[in-house]
Short mmCIF file of C-alpha atoms and ligand atoms in Angstrom, two decimals:
data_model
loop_
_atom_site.label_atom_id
_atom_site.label_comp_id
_atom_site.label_asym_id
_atom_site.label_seq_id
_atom_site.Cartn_x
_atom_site.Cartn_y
_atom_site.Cartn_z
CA UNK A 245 21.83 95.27 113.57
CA UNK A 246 21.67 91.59 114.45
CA UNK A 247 21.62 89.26 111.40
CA UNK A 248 18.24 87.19 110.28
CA UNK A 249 17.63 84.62 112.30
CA UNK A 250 16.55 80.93 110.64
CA UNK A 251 15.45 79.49 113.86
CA UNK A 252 14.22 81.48 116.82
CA UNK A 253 11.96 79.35 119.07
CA UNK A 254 11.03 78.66 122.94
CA UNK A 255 10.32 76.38 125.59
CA UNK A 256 9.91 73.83 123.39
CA UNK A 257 8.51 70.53 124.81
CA UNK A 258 7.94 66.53 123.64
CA UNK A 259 6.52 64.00 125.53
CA UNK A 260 6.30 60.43 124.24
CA UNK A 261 3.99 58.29 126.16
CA UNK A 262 3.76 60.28 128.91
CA UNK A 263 7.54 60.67 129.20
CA UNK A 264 9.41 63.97 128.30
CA UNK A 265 11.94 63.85 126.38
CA UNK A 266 12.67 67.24 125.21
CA UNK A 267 12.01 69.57 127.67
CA UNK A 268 12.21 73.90 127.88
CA UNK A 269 14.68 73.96 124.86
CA UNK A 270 15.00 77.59 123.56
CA UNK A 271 17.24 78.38 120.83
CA UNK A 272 17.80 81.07 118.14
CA UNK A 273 20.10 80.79 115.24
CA UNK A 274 21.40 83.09 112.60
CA UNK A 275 21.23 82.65 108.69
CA UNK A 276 24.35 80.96 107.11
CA UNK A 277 25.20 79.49 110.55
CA UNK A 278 26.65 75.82 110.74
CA UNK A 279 24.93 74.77 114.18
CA UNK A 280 25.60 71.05 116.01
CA UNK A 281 23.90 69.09 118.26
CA UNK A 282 25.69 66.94 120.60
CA UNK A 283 24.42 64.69 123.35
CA UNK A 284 24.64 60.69 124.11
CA UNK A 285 22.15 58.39 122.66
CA UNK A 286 18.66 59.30 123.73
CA UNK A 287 19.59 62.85 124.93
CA UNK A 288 16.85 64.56 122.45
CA UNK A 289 18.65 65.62 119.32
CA UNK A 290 16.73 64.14 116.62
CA UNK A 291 13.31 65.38 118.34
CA UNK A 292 14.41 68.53 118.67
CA UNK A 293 15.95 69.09 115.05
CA UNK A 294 12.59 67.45 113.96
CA UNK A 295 10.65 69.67 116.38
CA UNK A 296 12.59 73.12 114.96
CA UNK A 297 11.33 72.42 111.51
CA UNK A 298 7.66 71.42 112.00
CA UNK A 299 7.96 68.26 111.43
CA UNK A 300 6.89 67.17 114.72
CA UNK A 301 4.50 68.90 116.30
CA UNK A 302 5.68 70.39 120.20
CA UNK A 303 3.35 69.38 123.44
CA UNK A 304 4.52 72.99 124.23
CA UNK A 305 6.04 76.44 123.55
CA UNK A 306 6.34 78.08 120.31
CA UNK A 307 8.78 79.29 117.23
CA UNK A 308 9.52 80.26 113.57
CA UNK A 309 12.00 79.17 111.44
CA UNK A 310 12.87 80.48 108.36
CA UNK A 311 10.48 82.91 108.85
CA UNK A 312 6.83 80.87 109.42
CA UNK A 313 5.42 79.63 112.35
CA UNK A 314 6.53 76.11 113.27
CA UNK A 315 3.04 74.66 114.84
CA UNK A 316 0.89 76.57 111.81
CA UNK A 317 3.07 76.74 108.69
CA UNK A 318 4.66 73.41 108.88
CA UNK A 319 3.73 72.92 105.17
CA UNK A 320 5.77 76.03 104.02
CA UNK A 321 8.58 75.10 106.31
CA UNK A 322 9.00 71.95 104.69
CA UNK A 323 9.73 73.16 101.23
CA UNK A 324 12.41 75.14 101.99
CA UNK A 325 14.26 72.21 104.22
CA UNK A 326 16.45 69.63 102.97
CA UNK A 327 17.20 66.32 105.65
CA UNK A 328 18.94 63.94 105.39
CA UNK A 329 17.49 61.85 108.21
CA UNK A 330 19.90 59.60 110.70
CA UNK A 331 20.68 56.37 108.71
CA UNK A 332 19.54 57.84 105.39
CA UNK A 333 20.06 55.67 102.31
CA UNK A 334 20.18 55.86 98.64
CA UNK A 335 17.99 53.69 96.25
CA UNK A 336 21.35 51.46 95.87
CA UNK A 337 19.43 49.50 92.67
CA UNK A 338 19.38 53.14 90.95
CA UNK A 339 21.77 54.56 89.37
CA UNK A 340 23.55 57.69 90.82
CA UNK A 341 21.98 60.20 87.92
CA UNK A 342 18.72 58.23 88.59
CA UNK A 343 18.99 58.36 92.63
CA UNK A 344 18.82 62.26 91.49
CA UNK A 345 16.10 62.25 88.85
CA UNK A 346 14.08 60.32 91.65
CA UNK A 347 14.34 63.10 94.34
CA UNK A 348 13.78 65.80 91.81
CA UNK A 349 10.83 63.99 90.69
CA UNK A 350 8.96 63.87 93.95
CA UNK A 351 10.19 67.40 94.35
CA UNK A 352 8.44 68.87 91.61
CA UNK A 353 11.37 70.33 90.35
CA UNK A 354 11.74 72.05 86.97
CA UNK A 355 14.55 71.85 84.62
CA UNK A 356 15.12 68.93 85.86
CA UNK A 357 17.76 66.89 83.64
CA UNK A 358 20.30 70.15 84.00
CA UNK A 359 19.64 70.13 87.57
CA UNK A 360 20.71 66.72 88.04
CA UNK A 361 23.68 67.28 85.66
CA UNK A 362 24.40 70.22 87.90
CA UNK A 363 24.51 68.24 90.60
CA UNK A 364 26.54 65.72 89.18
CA UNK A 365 29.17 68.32 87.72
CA UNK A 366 29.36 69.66 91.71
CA UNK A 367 29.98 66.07 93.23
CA UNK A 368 32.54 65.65 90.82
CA UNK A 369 31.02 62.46 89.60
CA UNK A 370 29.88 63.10 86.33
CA UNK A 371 31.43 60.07 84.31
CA UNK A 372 30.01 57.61 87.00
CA UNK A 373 26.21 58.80 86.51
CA UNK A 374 24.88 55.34 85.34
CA UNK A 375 26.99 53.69 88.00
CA UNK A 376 25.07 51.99 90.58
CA UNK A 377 24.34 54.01 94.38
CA UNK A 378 24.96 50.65 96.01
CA UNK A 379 28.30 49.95 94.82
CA UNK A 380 29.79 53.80 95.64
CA UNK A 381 32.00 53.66 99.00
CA UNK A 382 30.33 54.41 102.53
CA UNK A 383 32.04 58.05 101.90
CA UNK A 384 30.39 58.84 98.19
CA UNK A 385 27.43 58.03 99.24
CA UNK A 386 26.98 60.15 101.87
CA UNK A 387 27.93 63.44 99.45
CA UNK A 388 25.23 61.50 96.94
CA UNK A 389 22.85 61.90 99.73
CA UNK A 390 23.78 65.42 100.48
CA UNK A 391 23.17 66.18 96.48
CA UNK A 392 20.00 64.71 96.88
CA UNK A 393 18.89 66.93 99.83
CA UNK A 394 20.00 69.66 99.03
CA UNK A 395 18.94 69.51 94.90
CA UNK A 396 15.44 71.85 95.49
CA UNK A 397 18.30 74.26 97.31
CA UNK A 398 16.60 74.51 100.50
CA UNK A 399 17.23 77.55 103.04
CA UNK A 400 17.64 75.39 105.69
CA UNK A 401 19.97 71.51 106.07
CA UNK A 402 19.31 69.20 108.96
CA UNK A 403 21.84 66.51 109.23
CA UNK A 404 20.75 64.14 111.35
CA UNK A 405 24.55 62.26 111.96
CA UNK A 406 25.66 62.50 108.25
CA UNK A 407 28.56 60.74 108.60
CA UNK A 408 28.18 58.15 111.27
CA UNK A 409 30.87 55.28 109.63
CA UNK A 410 32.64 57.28 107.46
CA UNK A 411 36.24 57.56 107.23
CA UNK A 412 37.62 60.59 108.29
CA UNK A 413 39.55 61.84 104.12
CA UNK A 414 35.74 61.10 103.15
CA UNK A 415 34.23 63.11 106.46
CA UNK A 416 36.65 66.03 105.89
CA UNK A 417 35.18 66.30 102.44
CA UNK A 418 31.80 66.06 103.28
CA UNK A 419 32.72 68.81 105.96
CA UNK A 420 34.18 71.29 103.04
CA UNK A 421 31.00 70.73 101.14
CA UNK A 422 28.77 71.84 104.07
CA UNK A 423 30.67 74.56 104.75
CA UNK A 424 30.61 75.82 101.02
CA UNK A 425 26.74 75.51 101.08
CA UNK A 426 26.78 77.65 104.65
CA UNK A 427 29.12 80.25 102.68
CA UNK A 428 26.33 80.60 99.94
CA UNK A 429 23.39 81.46 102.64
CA UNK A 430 22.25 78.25 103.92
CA UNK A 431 22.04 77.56 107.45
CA UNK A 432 22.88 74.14 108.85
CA UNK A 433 21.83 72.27 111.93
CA UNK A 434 23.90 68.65 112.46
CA UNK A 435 23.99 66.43 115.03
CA UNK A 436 27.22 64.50 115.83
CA UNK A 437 29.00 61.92 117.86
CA UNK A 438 32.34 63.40 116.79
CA UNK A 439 34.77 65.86 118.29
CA UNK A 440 36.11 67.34 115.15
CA UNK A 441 33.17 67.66 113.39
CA UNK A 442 31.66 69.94 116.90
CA UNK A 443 35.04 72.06 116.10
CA UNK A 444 33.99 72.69 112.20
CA UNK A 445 30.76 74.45 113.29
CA UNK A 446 30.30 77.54 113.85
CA UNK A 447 28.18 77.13 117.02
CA UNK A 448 27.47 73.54 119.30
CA UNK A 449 24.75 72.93 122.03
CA UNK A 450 24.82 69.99 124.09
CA UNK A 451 22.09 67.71 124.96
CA UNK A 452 21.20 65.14 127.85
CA UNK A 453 17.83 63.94 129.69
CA UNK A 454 16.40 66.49 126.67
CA UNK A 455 17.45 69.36 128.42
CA UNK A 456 20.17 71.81 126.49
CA UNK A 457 23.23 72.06 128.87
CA UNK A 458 25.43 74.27 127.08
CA UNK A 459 25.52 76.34 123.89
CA UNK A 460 28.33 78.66 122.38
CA UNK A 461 31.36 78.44 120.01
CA UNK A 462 33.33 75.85 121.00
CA UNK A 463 36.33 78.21 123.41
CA UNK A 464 33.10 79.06 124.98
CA UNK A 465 32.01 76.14 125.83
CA UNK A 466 35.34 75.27 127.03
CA UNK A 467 35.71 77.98 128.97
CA UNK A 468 32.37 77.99 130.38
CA UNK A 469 33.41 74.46 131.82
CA UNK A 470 35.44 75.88 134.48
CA UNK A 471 37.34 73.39 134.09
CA UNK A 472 41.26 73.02 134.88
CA UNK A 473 43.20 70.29 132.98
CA UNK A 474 46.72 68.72 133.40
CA UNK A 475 48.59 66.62 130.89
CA UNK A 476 49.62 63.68 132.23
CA UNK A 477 52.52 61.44 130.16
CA UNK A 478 55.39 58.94 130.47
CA UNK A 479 55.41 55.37 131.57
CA UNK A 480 52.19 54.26 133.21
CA UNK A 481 50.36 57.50 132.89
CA UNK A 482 47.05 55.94 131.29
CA UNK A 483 47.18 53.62 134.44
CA UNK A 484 47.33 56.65 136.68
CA UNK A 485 43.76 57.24 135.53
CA UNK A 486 42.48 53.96 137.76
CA UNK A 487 44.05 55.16 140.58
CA UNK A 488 43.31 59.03 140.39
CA UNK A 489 39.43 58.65 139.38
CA UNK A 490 37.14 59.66 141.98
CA UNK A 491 39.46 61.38 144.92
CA UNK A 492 38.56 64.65 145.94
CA UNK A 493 39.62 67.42 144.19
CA UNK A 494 39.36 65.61 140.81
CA UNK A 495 36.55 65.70 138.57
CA UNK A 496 37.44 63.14 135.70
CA UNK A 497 41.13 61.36 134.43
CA UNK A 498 40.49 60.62 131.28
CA UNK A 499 43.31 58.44 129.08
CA UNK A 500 44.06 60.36 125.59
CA UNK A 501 46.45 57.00 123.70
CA UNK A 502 48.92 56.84 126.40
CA UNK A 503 48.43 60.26 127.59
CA UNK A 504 46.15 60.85 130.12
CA UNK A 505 44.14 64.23 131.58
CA UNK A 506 43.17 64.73 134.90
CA UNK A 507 40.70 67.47 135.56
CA UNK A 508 38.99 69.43 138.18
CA UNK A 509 36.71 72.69 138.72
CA UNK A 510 39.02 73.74 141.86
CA UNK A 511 42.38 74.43 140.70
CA UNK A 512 44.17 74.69 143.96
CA UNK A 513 41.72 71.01 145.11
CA UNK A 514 43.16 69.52 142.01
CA UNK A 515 46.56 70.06 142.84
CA UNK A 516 46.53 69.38 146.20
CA UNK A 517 44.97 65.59 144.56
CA UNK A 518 47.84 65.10 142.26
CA UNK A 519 50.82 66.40 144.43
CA UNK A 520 51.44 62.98 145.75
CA UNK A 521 52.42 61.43 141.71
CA UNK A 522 53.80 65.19 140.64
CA UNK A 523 57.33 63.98 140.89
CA UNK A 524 56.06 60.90 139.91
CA UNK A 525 59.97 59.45 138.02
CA UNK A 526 58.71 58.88 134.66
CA UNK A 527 56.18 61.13 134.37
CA UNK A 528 55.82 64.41 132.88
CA UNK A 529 52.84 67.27 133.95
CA UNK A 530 52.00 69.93 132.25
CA UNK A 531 49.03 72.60 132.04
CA UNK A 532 46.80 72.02 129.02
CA UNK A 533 43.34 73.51 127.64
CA UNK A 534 40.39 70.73 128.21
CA UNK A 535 39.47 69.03 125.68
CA UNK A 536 35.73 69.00 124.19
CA UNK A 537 35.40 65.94 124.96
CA UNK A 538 36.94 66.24 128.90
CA UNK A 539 34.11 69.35 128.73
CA UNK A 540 31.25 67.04 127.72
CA UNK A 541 32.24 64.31 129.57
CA UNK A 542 32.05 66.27 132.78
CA UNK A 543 28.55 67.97 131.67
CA UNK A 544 27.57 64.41 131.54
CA UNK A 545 28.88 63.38 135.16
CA UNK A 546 27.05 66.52 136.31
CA UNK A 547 24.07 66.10 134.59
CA UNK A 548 23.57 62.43 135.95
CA UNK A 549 23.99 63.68 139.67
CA UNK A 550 21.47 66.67 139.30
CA UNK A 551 18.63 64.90 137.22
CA UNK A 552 18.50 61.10 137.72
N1 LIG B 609 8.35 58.25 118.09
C1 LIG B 609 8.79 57.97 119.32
N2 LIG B 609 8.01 57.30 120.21
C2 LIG B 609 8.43 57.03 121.47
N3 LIG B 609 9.63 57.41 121.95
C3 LIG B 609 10.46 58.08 121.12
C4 LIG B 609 10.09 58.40 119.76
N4 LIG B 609 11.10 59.09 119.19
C5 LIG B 609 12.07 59.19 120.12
N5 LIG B 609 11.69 58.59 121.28
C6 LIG B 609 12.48 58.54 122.54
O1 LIG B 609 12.86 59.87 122.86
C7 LIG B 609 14.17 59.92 123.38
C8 LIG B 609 15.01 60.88 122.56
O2 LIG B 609 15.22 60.29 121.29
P1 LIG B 609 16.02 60.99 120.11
O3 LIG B 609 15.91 60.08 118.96
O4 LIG B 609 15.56 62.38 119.95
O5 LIG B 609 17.50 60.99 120.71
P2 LIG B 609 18.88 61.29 119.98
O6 LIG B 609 19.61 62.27 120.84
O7 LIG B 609 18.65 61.66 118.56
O8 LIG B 609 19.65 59.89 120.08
P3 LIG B 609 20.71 59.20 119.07
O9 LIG B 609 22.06 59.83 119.36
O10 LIG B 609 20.69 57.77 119.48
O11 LIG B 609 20.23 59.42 117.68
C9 LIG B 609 14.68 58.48 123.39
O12 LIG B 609 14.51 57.96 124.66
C10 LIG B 609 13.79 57.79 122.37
O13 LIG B 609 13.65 56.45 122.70
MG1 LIG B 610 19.16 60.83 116.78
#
């Protein structure tokens, strides 16, 4: 039997003044997933996550998630959702027990003083509650913010680029605590800029000029790149790049530190391009997987030449 899905929608649509920016995005996505959104700045994620939930209504297509339809039962939706919106913040003149109260508050929550302590007790921060949000690091109070979406224990977490600034000890954390709450049921959608965080879900799509590119686990989408990679390093190999970029055969050379990878979709093309530095003294080759980041980098290239 296929497992319950949490999101299951189609051909979803947005226009904003007359220009779309989300366009035929269909997407279905099981309970207690950990789902991410990736795409450059402008590509559509934040429309779309806002879109999936009912929070924005679509110029077309149609969907449920969690259950209730998101263009008529956008109230009932909401309840069960907890987002933390891109460039959240705390009330940093309240305390951290009070930035908790507050949200409970609003929420109409019951039992709401051991709710708040439960919350506290979970974050580990406890003996800090009359501390003031503003003067926690950049790291705390992003997992503040997380107890304070998640304190009416919603079904369903949108993270809207939770921890854009943070270091990565503090991200790493905050990545543990998401997927603790996935392990008790809830599903997770999160939209990031960064590599390693796409690796810690269980499921990525990828995003430009609004239109979804590629979805999968991440060997999939790797795989699905057809790309072929070679490890380039020694002396001079991240100047190679300048040089390599742009002859036939090669699709992207990308510098990693002092590294560099050269890519390509044809593997004989590819190393027909590079036989001329092979035996290059001073520099080593070598076969190696493509990065995500080669992958979405060359999903970009291609989607500038077929849609601009
Ligand atoms: N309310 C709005 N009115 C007009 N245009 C909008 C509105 N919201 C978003 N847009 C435009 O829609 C496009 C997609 O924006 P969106 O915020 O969804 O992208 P994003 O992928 O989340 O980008 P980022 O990585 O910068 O957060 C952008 O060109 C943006 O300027
Ligand atoms: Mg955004």
């Amino acid at each position: 039997m296929n497992p319950p899905l949490a999101i299951d929608v189609e051909g979803l649509e947005k226009r904003f003044d007359g220009r779309c920016v989300v366009r035929d995005f269909s997407i279905q996505v099981p309970k207690g997933r950990i789902f991410g959104f990736l795409g450059p700045n402008g590509s559509g994620k934040t429309t779309t996550i806002r879109m999936l939930c009912g929070l924005l209504t679509p110029d077309a297509g149609t969907g449920r998630c969690l259950g209730f339809d998101i263009r008529h039962q956008a109230a009932a939706i909401k309840r069960r959702v907890g987002y933390m919106t891109q460039r959240f913040s705390l009330y940093e003149d309240l305390t951290i027990a009070e930035n908790l109260d507050f949200v409970a508050h609003v929420y109409g929550l019951d039992r709401r003083r051991a709710r708040v302590d439960e919350a506290l007790e979970q974050l580990g921060l406890g003996q800090r509650r009359r501390q003031l949000a503003g003067t926690l690091s950049g790291g705390w109070k992003q997992r503040l913010a997380l107890a304070t979406c998640v304190l009416h224990q919603p079904e369903l977490l949108l993270l809207d680029e939770p921890t854009a600034g943070v270091d990565p000890k503090a991200r790493r954390d905050f990545w543990d605590h998401i997927h603790a709450l996935a392990q008790g049921g809830m599903t997770v959608l999160v939209s990031t800029h960064y590599m390693d965080e796409a690796e810690r879900c269980h499921e990525i799509c990828y995003l430009a000029y609004g239109r979804l590119l590629v979805r999968g686990t991440v060997p999939e989408v790797t795989a699905g790149s057809g790309l072929v990679t070679w490890l380039v390093s020694g002396d001079g190999a991240d100047a190679l790049a300048r040089t390599l970029h742009n002859r036939p055969g090669i699709a992207m050379a990308v510098p990693f530190g002092s590294a560099l990878h050269v890519s390509g979709t044809d593997a004989a093309a590819l190393e027909a391009a590079i036989a001329p530095w092979r035996h290059a003294p001073g520099l080593t080759w070598s076969r190696t997987e493509p990065s995500l980041e080669d992958v979405f980098i060359h999903l970009m290239d291609s989607a500038e030449d077929n849609f601009q």
